[in-house]
Amino acid sequence: MAGRIRQDDIALVRERSPIDGVIGEYLQLVSAGGGNAKGLCPFHDEKSPSFNVTPSRGLYFCHGCGVGGDVIKFIQEIEHLSFAEAVERLAAKAGVQLQYEEGGYVPRKDGGKRARLIEAHQVAAEYYAAQLGTAQAEPGRRFLMERGFRAADAAHFGIGYAPDEWEALVRHLRGKGFTDREMVEGGLCVEGRRGPRDRFRGRLVWPIRDVSGDVIGFGARKLLDRDEGPKYLNTPETPIYHKSSVLYGLDLAKKEIGRAKKAVIVEGYTDVMACHLAGETTAIATCGTSFGDEHIKVLRRMLMDQAEGRGEVIFTFDGDSAGQKAALRAFEADHKFGSQTFVAVQPDGLDPCDLRVQQGDAAVRDLVASRVPLFEFAIRSRIERFDLDTVEGQMKALDAVAPIIAGIRDAGRRKLYAVNLDRWLGIMDEQLVLRRVNEYMKGATPAPRSRPKADPNDPSLELERELLKMALQRPATLGPAYDTLAPDAFSLPEHRAVHEVILAGGGVAGAVAPLEWSARLRDLAPSEETRSLLTRFSVEPPKADGISDDTYSRALLARFMEVQLTGHVAALKSKLGRLNPVSEAEEYNRLFGDLVALEQQRRRFRDPGSQEW
C-alpha cells in the first residue's frame, strides 16, 4: 500500500498551482481590487458574485455559503476527490513528480479511482486519434471531409476512430495496465458474456473534456450501414462523466466566453467545430441531452452571469418544428440567466455545420449575428399558429401570448413587448393589449371575450349606412365605383347583406326607375330582416345637409374608400412587422412595395375633388 505524499511535494504542488489560475478553469474571475478576484460561487447558486480569491495568500472563501480553503481543498470539493487524489491531480497538471514516505515513488497508475479513469480516457483518446489515419478509418475521414473539416481540424478537436472490432480498445488498455473493471466502470467498454468488449466500434469518435481539459467521455457517430445502433452513441453516466453538467467544447471556449461575455449554444459536435473554425469560438453544445439547470449553472460561472444583463447567451436551432420546440424549452429557462438570451434560427433549416459547407464561414457568423431575443422568438412562434387576418385570430393569439409577456419580471421590458405584440398582431390598440397582459399578471385567467356589439354612433357604421342609403335612393350619383366594392368592405353582417342584394340586382349601374328598383331589391332579399333594412334605408333621409346629391355621394364614396385602404395599410404594416427583413427579404420587399402603393392611393382619396369616377 502506498505511503503518504511527502510534505515537501505537497508544498511544491501548492506553489506551482496558482489558485486563481486553477479556479479560473472552473469559473470566470474578475478583479476585486487589491490583487484579489471574485466570481460566482461554484458550490451554490447565486445571482451576484460572493466567491472571493486571494492569490497572495493562496486562499478562496465564499461569503454566501461559507466554503473556503486552499487550492487543494478547492479541487477536493469541486471534483469530489480525496486529499491525496487532489494533490495527485494538481501534481500532474503542474509537472510535479510525487514521492511517498513509504515505498518511494508511486506511478500514477496507483493513484485514486478518478485519476485512474481520467488516465484511461486519455489513453483511449490517444489510441482513437491514432486510428483515424488507418485504412479502416477511411469512411470517418470521408465524413469529415464532406463536412469541410481537414486533418488539422480533426487533430485540433482530438477526433479519432474506433476500429470495427470487438476488443481493439480492450486489448490496448490492458496492455497499458488498466483492469477490466476500470474499463467497464469508466464506460469505455461494456461487460459481455466472454468479458469486456469495446463500447464504440466502427464509429467516428469525439473526446468530451471537462472544463479543465481532461477527457471524461466520448461521443461516437455511426458510419457503417450495418451498424444498428443509434446515430450518436455517448458515454453513459460514470463516476467522472455526468451528461447533465457537461458542455462539449467548453474547455476550448471558456476563455473567449469570459472575455466576450457571450456563449453560443449549438446542437452537435460538428456544429461546435464549424462555429469555432468560422470564428465563433464561444460555441458549445450539450452531449446527448437537452440544455438543463446544471448546464446553466456551469455556463453562468463562465459568463460571470449577473443580474445586470450584460452578457449574451445565443441558442441556435434548426428551423424545423423540432428546433422551434427546443428553442421554446430554452425560453422556459430564460429567467435563470442574468444575461440576455437570444435565438438564431437559419430559415432554410441548415445547421451551422451544413451552413458552413454550403455558404462559408461568413454565413455562420451572420447566423449568430441575426439573433433575436428569446422572448420575441417565443412570442412570434406562438402567434404564427393563428390567422391574424381575422379579429377572432388576433384575439386568440393575444390570449395565447399575454401570459408569456405577463411573466416578464422587468416592468419596462414587459410594456415594450406588449406594445410590440400589438404591432405584430395588427390590433393597433396598445391599451387593449396592455389591459389583457395586466389581467394575466393579476393571476386570474380572463374570461373569453365575445365579439363586441356594434355602437350605432360609430362614425364608420354611419358612413356605411349613408352610403347604402344613397345606393338605394340615388344610385346614379355613385357611378360604377360603388359596384366594385366587395361585400366584406362593410363591417356589419346586415350591411353586407344589403350591399349583396344591390349587387345581385345589377348594381347601381343597372338601377331602373325608383319604384321598379325598390321592388326588384325587396324580391331579392334573402330574409325578412334584410328586407326590413332595405325598406328603412330606402326611405330614411340621407344626412346631406343641403349638399348636392352628386357631391355628397362623391364624398361618401371617397371617405369609404379611404377607410378601407386604411384597414389594408394597417394589415400590411402588421404583416411587415412579423417578417424578418433579412431572412425574408423577398416577401418583405414585395409587401413594402404594396404598402407604398396603398399609401399613395389613400392620399388620393383624401382629396375626392381630384378623383374621376
XYZ file of C-alpha atoms in Angstrom, residues 156-157 248-249 252-254 256-257 259-266 269-285 312-314 316 344 352 355-356 360-371:
54
model
C -7.378 20.274 -33.002
C -10.577 18.733 -31.631
C -18.860 19.916 -25.271
C -16.228 22.441 -26.335
C -11.801 25.424 -25.767
C -14.435 28.165 -25.483
C -14.219 29.204 -21.835
C -13.435 33.634 -25.080
C -16.778 33.202 -23.285
C -13.710 37.749 -22.466
C -16.651 38.380 -24.808
C -19.374 37.721 -22.190
C -21.080 35.633 -24.828
C -21.881 31.952 -25.348
C -23.374 30.310 -28.446
C -25.289 27.092 -27.752
C -25.456 24.706 -30.724
C -20.266 18.248 -32.103
C -19.828 19.171 -35.775
C -21.763 22.405 -35.175
C -19.315 23.351 -32.417
C -16.416 22.630 -34.783
C -17.983 24.646 -37.614
C -18.595 27.651 -35.376
C -15.096 27.641 -33.918
C -13.475 27.319 -37.344
C -15.709 30.129 -38.658
C -14.593 32.455 -35.874
C -17.437 31.960 -33.383
C -15.166 30.483 -30.730
C -17.695 30.682 -27.877
C -19.745 27.804 -29.313
C -20.564 24.857 -27.038
C -23.088 22.006 -27.076
C -25.421 37.180 -24.137
C -26.486 33.556 -24.411
C -27.415 32.700 -28.006
C -29.032 28.178 -32.369
C -30.639 32.375 -34.000
C -24.116 25.615 -38.569
C -24.345 26.205 -43.454
C -20.559 26.491 -43.383
C -18.899 29.574 -45.977
C -17.600 30.914 -42.671
C -19.240 34.324 -43.060
C -22.693 32.721 -43.226
C -22.122 31.090 -39.831
C -21.101 34.414 -38.323
C -24.123 36.085 -39.960
C -26.401 33.433 -38.453
C -25.193 34.250 -34.952
C -25.384 37.985 -35.668
C -29.009 37.628 -36.821
C -30.082 36.584 -33.333
